[in-house]
Amino acid sequence: AEAYLLECPNELEAMVDVAKIADIVLLMIDGNYGFEMETMEFLNVLAATGMPGNVFGILTHLDLFRKPQALKDAKKRLKRRLWTELYQGAHLFYLSGVMNGRYPDREIHNLSRFLSVMKNPRPLIWRNTHPYSVIDSFRDITHPTKVEEDPMCDRSIVVSGYLRGTNFASSGQRIHVPGLGDFTVAAIEGLPDPCPTPAMEQAAAKITGKKGRRRLDEKDKKLHAPMSDRSGLKVDGDAVWITREKGFTFSKEDDEEDRELGEGEELIMGLHEERRLLGHTEEGVRLFSGGEKINKDTLEVDDERQSGRRTHRQPRLAARNDDDDDSDLDAVPDDEGFVSGEEGGDSDVEEEFHEGRLGKLFKGGRDDKNGQDDVAFADSDSDLGSLSSMDEADGDDDDDDDDDDEDDSDEEAAAARWKDNMSAVAKKMHGKRKPFRTADFARYLYDDSMTPRDMLRKWRGEDDEDEDKEENIEDDED
């Protein structure tokens, strides 16, 4: 089944005309205010002209009641009054209130569920024996020249809507438009239903042999809302209508007065006057601020320049500061290398090693040990000296060893001295806060216990400097 929702204007005449063709009337009532005079007049007119099958009352603004007992009493009082005007057992629904511009989804779902499963309303004989239609869209097809010549000329319009009751006559059907009068229908044409029922979809599938795909959101109903425009924008089929009271001006020549245009008007006029397609511009594109614009010519020149490297890359050697090393390297011939001799270990070829190839560490060690590693050789015992001289020399060597031991102990003491007061040194180096930190400034700014002067001093790190000075003074006094 289909549900056709029609919003009625807030006028008594319109309410009566809509009630004549409606199967169900949803009467909105302000629960906080109660029944108004217009509501009672509408119910009396319905009773005189022909009461529709069902009239449901809907109470709104119930969230304005602060006490639950007052809300309960108001519901009971309004229900009894509605039953007195309509009939005993008339349905009354409750909507708590508007949240974010909408009624609660659960309450709207309950209302729509009740309307979809309710029994068919009581039929009216007059509506079943007369054709009537609710027009949901219309279009003026009068020739524009006739309208320009005579704005009050007779218009030709095309209307569309659902036909109820019996069928229209094939020709010469007379219709009555409330508020306008009686007219004659020139032609009638059947249109496809924008929201077909499941039975209609099954019949169409049998005729065409094509079945639509089933989806998970199949339970969601289709919605057709013709003539539902907002802010001058209306969608009718495949056309979009934009209505503006003063009309549109898309050319600067037509606008004789020198007036300032808005940003939107300038964009529309610029698009209207521009005849080039997208990408057909000769000005180019600027990628970075302050850079030159790139166009087709610059791209071709860059392609010619960026052809790749044409020469081998040359290595760059770091210059050495040690002049002695440079002189040693210069003394070495270029063709020097390892010479392979015989397989045996007794080779007559000797290799020369230059100190220029050694590091500074090895150079110093070799210089210091030159005198110690040499072994004394002599042709006779007299050349070596006497035993006493050898003993004295041994004594001197012992003294030198003692001096070396003392030096080693001094070096060990110096190496262990830096470990003293390690925690104090670490606290001194890392215990201070870095000044001018944004996070600290934000924290100090919202600290009510600090004055602005103290906050600035602490943020600049001046308090830490004062504490260090006091500690140094105490250390000096001790």
mmCIF file with all atom_site columns, C-alpha atoms in Angstrom, residues 125-292:
data_model
loop_
_atom_site.group_PDB
_atom_site.id
_atom_site.type_symbol
_atom_site.label_atom_id
_atom_site.label_alt_id
_atom_site.label_comp_id
_atom_site.label_asym_id
_atom_site.label_entity_id
_atom_site.label_seq_id
_atom_site.pdbx_PDB_ins_code
_atom_site.Cartn_x
_atom_site.Cartn_y
_atom_site.Cartn_z
_atom_site.occupancy
_atom_site.B_iso_or_equiv
_atom_site.pdbx_formal_charge
_atom_site.auth_seq_id
_atom_site.auth_comp_id
_atom_site.auth_asym_id
_atom_site.auth_atom_id
_atom_site.pdbx_PDB_model_num
ATOM 1   C CA . ILE A 1 125 ? -20.013 6.929   -0.969  1.00 0.00 ? 125 ILE A CA 1
ATOM 2   C CA . TRP A 1 126 ? -19.459 10.368  -2.534  1.00 0.00 ? 126 TRP A CA 1
ATOM 3   C CA . ARG A 1 127 ? -15.715 9.829   -3.005  1.00 0.00 ? 127 ARG A CA 1
ATOM 4   C CA . ASN A 1 128 ? -16.194 6.353   -4.436  1.00 0.00 ? 128 ASN A CA 1
ATOM 5   C CA . THR A 1 129 ? -18.664 7.617   -7.089  1.00 0.00 ? 129 THR A CA 1
ATOM 6   C CA . HIS A 1 130 ? -16.793 10.778  -8.207  1.00 0.00 ? 130 HIS A CA 1
ATOM 7   C CA . PRO A 1 131 ? -13.286 11.109  -9.689  1.00 0.00 ? 131 PRO A CA 1
ATOM 8   C CA . TYR A 1 132 ? -10.909 13.463  -7.919  1.00 0.00 ? 132 TYR A CA 1
ATOM 9   C CA . SER A 1 133 ? -7.187  14.063  -8.003  1.00 0.00 ? 133 SER A CA 1
ATOM 10  C CA . VAL A 1 134 ? -4.547  15.695  -5.839  1.00 0.00 ? 134 VAL A CA 1
ATOM 11  C CA . ILE A 1 135 ? -2.190  17.769  -8.014  1.00 0.00 ? 135 ILE A CA 1
ATOM 12  C CA . ASP A 1 136 ? 1.427   17.443  -6.882  1.00 0.00 ? 136 ASP A CA 1
ATOM 13  C CA . SER A 1 137 ? 3.134   19.385  -9.720  1.00 0.00 ? 137 SER A CA 1
ATOM 14  C CA . PHE A 1 138 ? 2.231   21.716  -12.561 1.00 0.00 ? 138 PHE A CA 1
ATOM 15  C CA . ARG A 1 139 ? 4.033   23.456  -15.435 1.00 0.00 ? 139 ARG A CA 1
ATOM 16  C CA . ASP A 1 140 ? 3.044   26.479  -17.543 1.00 0.00 ? 140 ASP A CA 1
ATOM 17  C CA . ILE A 1 141 ? 3.342   25.749  -21.286 1.00 0.00 ? 141 ILE A CA 1
ATOM 18  C CA . THR A 1 142 ? 1.948   29.050  -22.555 1.00 0.00 ? 142 THR A CA 1
ATOM 19  C CA . HIS A 1 143 ? 4.032   30.555  -25.380 1.00 0.00 ? 143 HIS A CA 1
ATOM 20  C CA . PRO A 1 144 ? 6.335   33.298  -24.021 1.00 0.00 ? 144 PRO A CA 1
ATOM 21  C CA . THR A 1 145 ? 5.330   35.759  -26.771 1.00 0.00 ? 145 THR A CA 1
ATOM 22  C CA . LYS A 1 146 ? 1.700   35.652  -25.670 1.00 0.00 ? 146 LYS A CA 1
ATOM 23  C CA . VAL A 1 147 ? 2.721   36.360  -22.109 1.00 0.00 ? 147 VAL A CA 1
ATOM 24  C CA . GLU A 1 148 ? 4.833   39.338  -23.233 1.00 0.00 ? 148 GLU A CA 1
ATOM 25  C CA . GLU A 1 149 ? 1.993   40.783  -25.307 1.00 0.00 ? 149 GLU A CA 1
ATOM 26  C CA . ASP A 1 150 ? -0.690  40.268  -22.673 1.00 0.00 ? 150 ASP A CA 1
ATOM 27  C CA . PRO A 1 151 ? 0.369   39.249  -19.146 1.00 0.00 ? 151 PRO A CA 1
ATOM 28  C CA . MET A 1 152 ? -3.307  38.598  -18.294 1.00 0.00 ? 152 MET A CA 1
ATOM 29  C CA . CYS A 1 153 ? -3.897  36.157  -21.176 1.00 0.00 ? 153 CYS A CA 1
ATOM 30  C CA . ASP A 1 154 ? -5.317  32.674  -20.698 1.00 0.00 ? 154 ASP A CA 1
ATOM 31  C CA . ARG A 1 155 ? -2.645  30.193  -19.701 1.00 0.00 ? 155 ARG A CA 1
ATOM 32  C CA . SER A 1 156 ? -2.218  26.555  -20.664 1.00 0.00 ? 156 SER A CA 1
ATOM 33  C CA . ILE A 1 157 ? -0.838  24.386  -17.876 1.00 0.00 ? 157 ILE A CA 1
ATOM 34  C CA . VAL A 1 158 ? 0.068   20.741  -17.464 1.00 0.00 ? 158 VAL A CA 1
ATOM 35  C CA . VAL A 1 159 ? -0.797  19.164  -14.126 1.00 0.00 ? 159 VAL A CA 1
ATOM 36  C CA . SER A 1 160 ? 0.056   15.738  -12.732 1.00 0.00 ? 160 SER A CA 1
ATOM 37  C CA . GLY A 1 161 ? -1.128  13.809  -9.729  1.00 0.00 ? 161 GLY A CA 1
ATOM 38  C CA . TYR A 1 162 ? -2.816  10.668  -8.450  1.00 0.00 ? 162 TYR A CA 1
ATOM 39  C CA . LEU A 1 163 ? -6.407  9.951   -9.608  1.00 0.00 ? 163 LEU A CA 1
ATOM 40  C CA . ARG A 1 164 ? -8.800  8.624   -6.971  1.00 0.00 ? 164 ARG A CA 1
ATOM 41  C CA . GLY A 1 165 ? -12.403 7.399   -7.079  1.00 0.00 ? 165 GLY A CA 1
ATOM 42  C CA . THR A 1 166 ? -13.632 6.672   -10.633 1.00 0.00 ? 166 THR A CA 1
ATOM 43  C CA . ASN A 1 167 ? -11.874 7.369   -13.940 1.00 0.00 ? 167 ASN A CA 1
ATOM 44  C CA . PHE A 1 168 ? -11.994 10.607  -15.911 1.00 0.00 ? 168 PHE A CA 1
ATOM 45  C CA . ALA A 1 169 ? -13.926 10.829  -19.180 1.00 0.00 ? 169 ALA A CA 1
ATOM 46  C CA . SER A 1 170 ? -11.868 10.404  -22.348 1.00 0.00 ? 170 SER A CA 1
ATOM 47  C CA . SER A 1 171 ? -12.809 13.883  -23.637 1.00 0.00 ? 171 SER A CA 1
ATOM 48  C CA . GLY A 1 172 ? -14.577 16.970  -22.375 1.00 0.00 ? 172 GLY A CA 1
ATOM 49  C CA . GLN A 1 173 ? -14.046 16.202  -18.694 1.00 0.00 ? 173 GLN A CA 1
ATOM 50  C CA . ARG A 1 174 ? -14.973 19.130  -16.492 1.00 0.00 ? 174 ARG A CA 1
ATOM 51  C CA . ILE A 1 175 ? -12.993 19.686  -13.302 1.00 0.00 ? 175 ILE A CA 1
ATOM 52  C CA . HIS A 1 176 ? -13.260 22.086  -10.404 1.00 0.00 ? 176 HIS A CA 1
ATOM 53  C CA . VAL A 1 177 ? -10.190 23.719  -8.872  1.00 0.00 ? 177 VAL A CA 1
ATOM 54  C CA . PRO A 1 178 ? -10.872 25.094  -5.377  1.00 0.00 ? 178 PRO A CA 1
ATOM 55  C CA . GLY A 1 179 ? -10.460 28.843  -5.408  1.00 0.00 ? 179 GLY A CA 1
ATOM 56  C CA . LEU A 1 180 ? -10.219 29.139  -9.213  1.00 0.00 ? 180 LEU A CA 1
ATOM 57  C CA . GLY A 1 181 ? -13.398 27.687  -10.727 1.00 0.00 ? 181 GLY A CA 1
ATOM 58  C CA . ASP A 1 182 ? -14.436 25.084  -13.325 1.00 0.00 ? 182 ASP A CA 1
ATOM 59  C CA . PHE A 1 183 ? -12.254 24.133  -16.308 1.00 0.00 ? 183 PHE A CA 1
ATOM 60  C CA . THR A 1 184 ? -12.240 21.651  -19.204 1.00 0.00 ? 184 THR A CA 1
ATOM 61  C CA . VAL A 1 185 ? -9.496  19.039  -19.614 1.00 0.00 ? 185 VAL A CA 1
ATOM 62  C CA . ALA A 1 186 ? -7.921  19.100  -23.107 1.00 0.00 ? 186 ALA A CA 1
ATOM 63  C CA . ALA A 1 187 ? -6.066  15.769  -22.933 1.00 0.00 ? 187 ALA A CA 1
ATOM 64  C CA . ILE A 1 188 ? -5.292  13.047  -20.403 1.00 0.00 ? 188 ILE A CA 1
ATOM 65  C CA . GLU A 1 189 ? -2.235  10.791  -20.392 1.00 0.00 ? 189 GLU A CA 1
ATOM 66  C CA . GLY A 1 190 ? -1.223  8.030   -18.012 1.00 0.00 ? 190 GLY A CA 1
ATOM 67  C CA . LEU A 1 191 ? 2.194   8.353   -16.346 1.00 0.00 ? 191 LEU A CA 1
ATOM 68  C CA . PRO A 1 192 ? 4.278   5.681   -14.601 1.00 0.00 ? 192 PRO A CA 1
ATOM 69  C CA . ASP A 1 193 ? 4.015   5.604   -10.843 1.00 0.00 ? 193 ASP A CA 1
ATOM 70  C CA . PRO A 1 194 ? 7.138   7.173   -9.249  1.00 0.00 ? 194 PRO A CA 1
ATOM 71  C CA . CYS A 1 195 ? 6.639   4.908   -6.216  1.00 0.00 ? 195 CYS A CA 1
ATOM 72  C CA . PRO A 1 196 ? 5.213   1.622   -7.536  1.00 0.00 ? 196 PRO A CA 1
ATOM 73  C CA . THR A 1 197 ? 3.738   -0.910  -5.159  1.00 0.00 ? 197 THR A CA 1
ATOM 74  C CA . PRO A 1 198 ? 5.205   -4.449  -4.901  1.00 0.00 ? 198 PRO A CA 1
ATOM 75  C CA . ALA A 1 199 ? 2.257   -5.799  -6.904  1.00 0.00 ? 199 ALA A CA 1
ATOM 76  C CA . MET A 1 200 ? 2.947   -3.325  -9.705  1.00 0.00 ? 200 MET A CA 1
ATOM 77  C CA . GLU A 1 201 ? 6.644   -4.240  -9.704  1.00 0.00 ? 201 GLU A CA 1
ATOM 78  C CA . GLN A 1 202 ? 5.824   -7.952  -9.993  1.00 0.00 ? 202 GLN A CA 1
ATOM 79  C CA . ALA A 1 203 ? 3.423   -7.283  -12.879 1.00 0.00 ? 203 ALA A CA 1
ATOM 80  C CA . ALA A 1 204 ? 6.031   -5.186  -14.680 1.00 0.00 ? 204 ALA A CA 1
ATOM 81  C CA . ALA A 1 205 ? 8.634   -7.941  -14.156 1.00 0.00 ? 205 ALA A CA 1
ATOM 82  C CA . LYS A 1 206 ? 6.313   -10.520 -15.767 1.00 0.00 ? 206 LYS A CA 1
ATOM 83  C CA . ILE A 1 207 ? 5.732   -8.294  -18.792 1.00 0.00 ? 207 ILE A CA 1
ATOM 84  C CA . THR A 1 208 ? 9.351   -7.268  -19.374 1.00 0.00 ? 208 THR A CA 1
ATOM 85  C CA . GLY A 1 209 ? 10.985  -10.448 -18.067 1.00 0.00 ? 209 GLY A CA 1
ATOM 86  C CA . LYS A 1 210 ? 13.471  -8.465  -15.970 1.00 0.00 ? 210 LYS A CA 1
ATOM 87  C CA . LYS A 1 211 ? 13.618  -8.757  -12.226 1.00 0.00 ? 211 LYS A CA 1
ATOM 88  C CA . GLY A 1 212 ? 15.165  -6.123  -10.043 1.00 0.00 ? 212 GLY A CA 1
ATOM 89  C CA . ARG A 1 213 ? 17.993  -7.028  -7.719  1.00 0.00 ? 213 ARG A CA 1
ATOM 90  C CA . ARG A 1 214 ? 17.152  -7.489  -4.082  1.00 0.00 ? 214 ARG A CA 1
ATOM 91  C CA . ARG A 1 215 ? 19.131  -5.396  -1.620  1.00 0.00 ? 215 ARG A CA 1
ATOM 92  C CA . LEU A 1 216 ? 19.660  -5.426  2.110   1.00 0.00 ? 216 LEU A CA 1
ATOM 93  C CA . ASP A 1 217 ? 17.961  -2.038  2.501   1.00 0.00 ? 217 ASP A CA 1
ATOM 94  C CA . GLU A 1 218 ? 14.852  -3.242  0.709   1.00 0.00 ? 218 GLU A CA 1
ATOM 95  C CA . LYS A 1 219 ? 12.749  -2.484  3.783   1.00 0.00 ? 219 LYS A CA 1
ATOM 96  C CA . ASP A 1 220 ? 13.348  1.251   3.291   1.00 0.00 ? 220 ASP A CA 1
ATOM 97  C CA . LYS A 1 221 ? 10.418  2.736   1.418   1.00 0.00 ? 221 LYS A CA 1
ATOM 98  C CA . LYS A 1 222 ? 10.747  4.959   -1.618  1.00 0.00 ? 222 LYS A CA 1
ATOM 99  C CA . LEU A 1 223 ? 9.914   8.623   -1.210  1.00 0.00 ? 223 LEU A CA 1
ATOM 100 C CA . HIS A 1 224 ? 8.479   10.947  -3.843  1.00 0.00 ? 224 HIS A CA 1
ATOM 101 C CA . ALA A 1 225 ? 8.324   14.638  -2.881  1.00 0.00 ? 225 ALA A CA 1
ATOM 102 C CA . PRO A 1 226 ? 7.319   16.818  -5.849  1.00 0.00 ? 226 PRO A CA 1
ATOM 103 C CA . MET A 1 227 ? 7.179   20.613  -5.525  1.00 0.00 ? 227 MET A CA 1
ATOM 104 C CA . SER A 1 228 ? 9.182   20.409  -2.313  1.00 0.00 ? 228 SER A CA 1
ATOM 105 C CA . ASP A 1 229 ? 11.389  23.419  -2.969  1.00 0.00 ? 229 ASP A CA 1
ATOM 106 C CA . ARG A 1 230 ? 13.616  25.302  -0.559  1.00 0.00 ? 230 ARG A CA 1
ATOM 107 C CA . SER A 1 231 ? 15.366  28.662  -0.950  1.00 0.00 ? 231 SER A CA 1
ATOM 108 C CA . GLY A 1 232 ? 14.226  29.064  -4.550  1.00 0.00 ? 232 GLY A CA 1
ATOM 109 C CA . LEU A 1 233 ? 15.494  25.644  -5.711  1.00 0.00 ? 233 LEU A CA 1
ATOM 110 C CA . LYS A 1 234 ? 13.051  23.055  -7.062  1.00 0.00 ? 234 LYS A CA 1
ATOM 111 C CA . VAL A 1 235 ? 13.765  19.677  -8.653  1.00 0.00 ? 235 VAL A CA 1
ATOM 112 C CA . ASP A 1 236 ? 11.146  18.434  -11.123 1.00 0.00 ? 236 ASP A CA 1
ATOM 113 C CA . GLY A 1 237 ? 12.097  15.206  -12.867 1.00 0.00 ? 237 GLY A CA 1
ATOM 114 C CA . ASP A 1 238 ? 15.341  15.771  -14.758 1.00 0.00 ? 238 ASP A CA 1
ATOM 115 C CA . ALA A 1 239 ? 15.126  19.586  -14.499 1.00 0.00 ? 239 ALA A CA 1
ATOM 116 C CA . VAL A 1 240 ? 16.306  21.905  -11.749 1.00 0.00 ? 240 VAL A CA 1
ATOM 117 C CA . TRP A 1 241 ? 14.499  25.235  -11.365 1.00 0.00 ? 241 TRP A CA 1
ATOM 118 C CA . ILE A 1 242 ? 16.172  28.210  -9.657  1.00 0.00 ? 242 ILE A CA 1
ATOM 119 C CA . THR A 1 243 ? 13.819  31.059  -8.797  1.00 0.00 ? 243 THR A CA 1
ATOM 120 C CA . ARG A 1 244 ? 15.102  34.583  -8.108  1.00 0.00 ? 244 ARG A CA 1
ATOM 121 C CA . GLU A 1 245 ? 12.827  37.552  -7.618  1.00 0.00 ? 245 GLU A CA 1
ATOM 122 C CA . LYS A 1 246 ? 15.013  40.134  -9.413  1.00 0.00 ? 246 LYS A CA 1
ATOM 123 C CA . GLY A 1 247 ? 16.203  37.792  -12.140 1.00 0.00 ? 247 GLY A CA 1
ATOM 124 C CA . PHE A 1 248 ? 19.764  37.004  -13.240 1.00 0.00 ? 248 PHE A CA 1
ATOM 125 C CA . THR A 1 249 ? 22.355  39.191  -15.006 1.00 0.00 ? 249 THR A CA 1
ATOM 126 C CA . PHE A 1 250 ? 25.265  37.340  -16.602 1.00 0.00 ? 250 PHE A CA 1
ATOM 127 C CA . SER A 1 251 ? 26.826  40.137  -18.707 1.00 0.00 ? 251 SER A CA 1
ATOM 128 C CA . LYS A 1 252 ? 28.660  43.299  -17.722 1.00 0.00 ? 252 LYS A CA 1
ATOM 129 C CA . GLU A 1 253 ? 27.344  45.127  -20.806 1.00 0.00 ? 253 GLU A CA 1
ATOM 130 C CA . ASP A 1 254 ? 23.740  44.823  -19.660 1.00 0.00 ? 254 ASP A CA 1
ATOM 131 C CA . ASP A 1 255 ? 24.593  46.314  -16.292 1.00 0.00 ? 255 ASP A CA 1
ATOM 132 C CA . GLU A 1 256 ? 24.861  50.031  -17.026 1.00 0.00 ? 256 GLU A CA 1
ATOM 133 C CA . GLU A 1 257 ? 25.300  51.172  -13.442 1.00 0.00 ? 257 GLU A CA 1
ATOM 134 C CA . ASP A 1 258 ? 28.748  50.890  -11.902 1.00 0.00 ? 258 ASP A CA 1
ATOM 135 C CA . ARG A 1 259 ? 27.974  48.918  -8.791  1.00 0.00 ? 259 ARG A CA 1
ATOM 136 C CA . GLU A 1 260 ? 30.027  46.523  -6.729  1.00 0.00 ? 260 GLU A CA 1
ATOM 137 C CA . LEU A 1 261 ? 29.306  42.888  -7.439  1.00 0.00 ? 261 LEU A CA 1
ATOM 138 C CA . GLY A 1 262 ? 29.323  40.132  -4.895  1.00 0.00 ? 262 GLY A CA 1
ATOM 139 C CA . GLU A 1 263 ? 31.771  37.260  -4.972  1.00 0.00 ? 263 GLU A CA 1
ATOM 140 C CA . GLY A 1 264 ? 29.170  34.832  -6.304  1.00 0.00 ? 264 GLY A CA 1
ATOM 141 C CA . GLU A 1 265 ? 28.043  37.217  -9.060  1.00 0.00 ? 265 GLU A CA 1
ATOM 142 C CA . GLU A 1 266 ? 31.635  37.800  -10.190 1.00 0.00 ? 266 GLU A CA 1
ATOM 143 C CA . LEU A 1 267 ? 32.259  34.049  -10.422 1.00 0.00 ? 267 LEU A CA 1
ATOM 144 C CA . ILE A 1 268 ? 29.094  33.487  -12.472 1.00 0.00 ? 268 ILE A CA 1
ATOM 145 C CA . MET A 1 269 ? 29.886  36.385  -14.816 1.00 0.00 ? 269 MET A CA 1
ATOM 146 C CA . GLY A 1 270 ? 33.474  35.222  -15.239 1.00 0.00 ? 270 GLY A CA 1
ATOM 147 C CA . LEU A 1 271 ? 32.361  31.704  -16.167 1.00 0.00 ? 271 LEU A CA 1
ATOM 148 C CA . HIS A 1 272 ? 29.751  33.078  -18.574 1.00 0.00 ? 272 HIS A CA 1
ATOM 149 C CA . GLU A 1 273 ? 32.206  35.340  -20.416 1.00 0.00 ? 273 GLU A CA 1
ATOM 150 C CA . GLU A 1 274 ? 35.070  32.830  -20.567 1.00 0.00 ? 274 GLU A CA 1
ATOM 151 C CA . ARG A 1 275 ? 35.005  30.964  -23.875 1.00 0.00 ? 275 ARG A CA 1
ATOM 152 C CA . ARG A 1 276 ? 38.110  28.822  -23.431 1.00 0.00 ? 276 ARG A CA 1
ATOM 153 C CA . LEU A 1 277 ? 37.989  25.260  -22.306 1.00 0.00 ? 277 LEU A CA 1
ATOM 154 C CA . LEU A 1 278 ? 39.698  23.917  -19.239 1.00 0.00 ? 278 LEU A CA 1
ATOM 155 C CA . GLY A 1 279 ? 43.469  23.836  -19.745 1.00 0.00 ? 279 GLY A CA 1
ATOM 156 C CA . HIS A 1 280 ? 43.470  26.210  -22.743 1.00 0.00 ? 280 HIS A CA 1
ATOM 157 C CA . THR A 1 281 ? 45.290  29.058  -21.041 1.00 0.00 ? 281 THR A CA 1
ATOM 158 C CA . GLU A 1 282 ? 48.486  30.799  -22.096 1.00 0.00 ? 282 GLU A CA 1
ATOM 159 C CA . GLU A 1 283 ? 49.321  32.457  -18.799 1.00 0.00 ? 283 GLU A CA 1
ATOM 160 C CA . GLY A 1 284 ? 50.717  29.317  -17.219 1.00 0.00 ? 284 GLY A CA 1
ATOM 161 C CA . VAL A 1 285 ? 50.591  27.909  -13.715 1.00 0.00 ? 285 VAL A CA 1
ATOM 162 C CA . ARG A 1 286 ? 52.583  29.146  -10.692 1.00 0.00 ? 286 ARG A CA 1
ATOM 163 C CA . LEU A 1 287 ? 53.405  26.288  -8.334  1.00 0.00 ? 287 LEU A CA 1
ATOM 164 C CA . PHE A 1 288 ? 55.178  28.336  -5.636  1.00 0.00 ? 288 PHE A CA 1
ATOM 165 C CA . SER A 1 289 ? 54.681  31.884  -4.438  1.00 0.00 ? 289 SER A CA 1
ATOM 166 C CA . GLY A 1 290 ? 57.291  34.138  -5.997  1.00 0.00 ? 290 GLY A CA 1
ATOM 167 C CA . GLY A 1 291 ? 58.193  31.588  -8.674  1.00 0.00 ? 291 GLY A CA 1
ATOM 168 C CA . GLU A 1 292 ? 57.811  31.957  -12.395 1.00 0.00 ? 292 GLU A CA 1
#
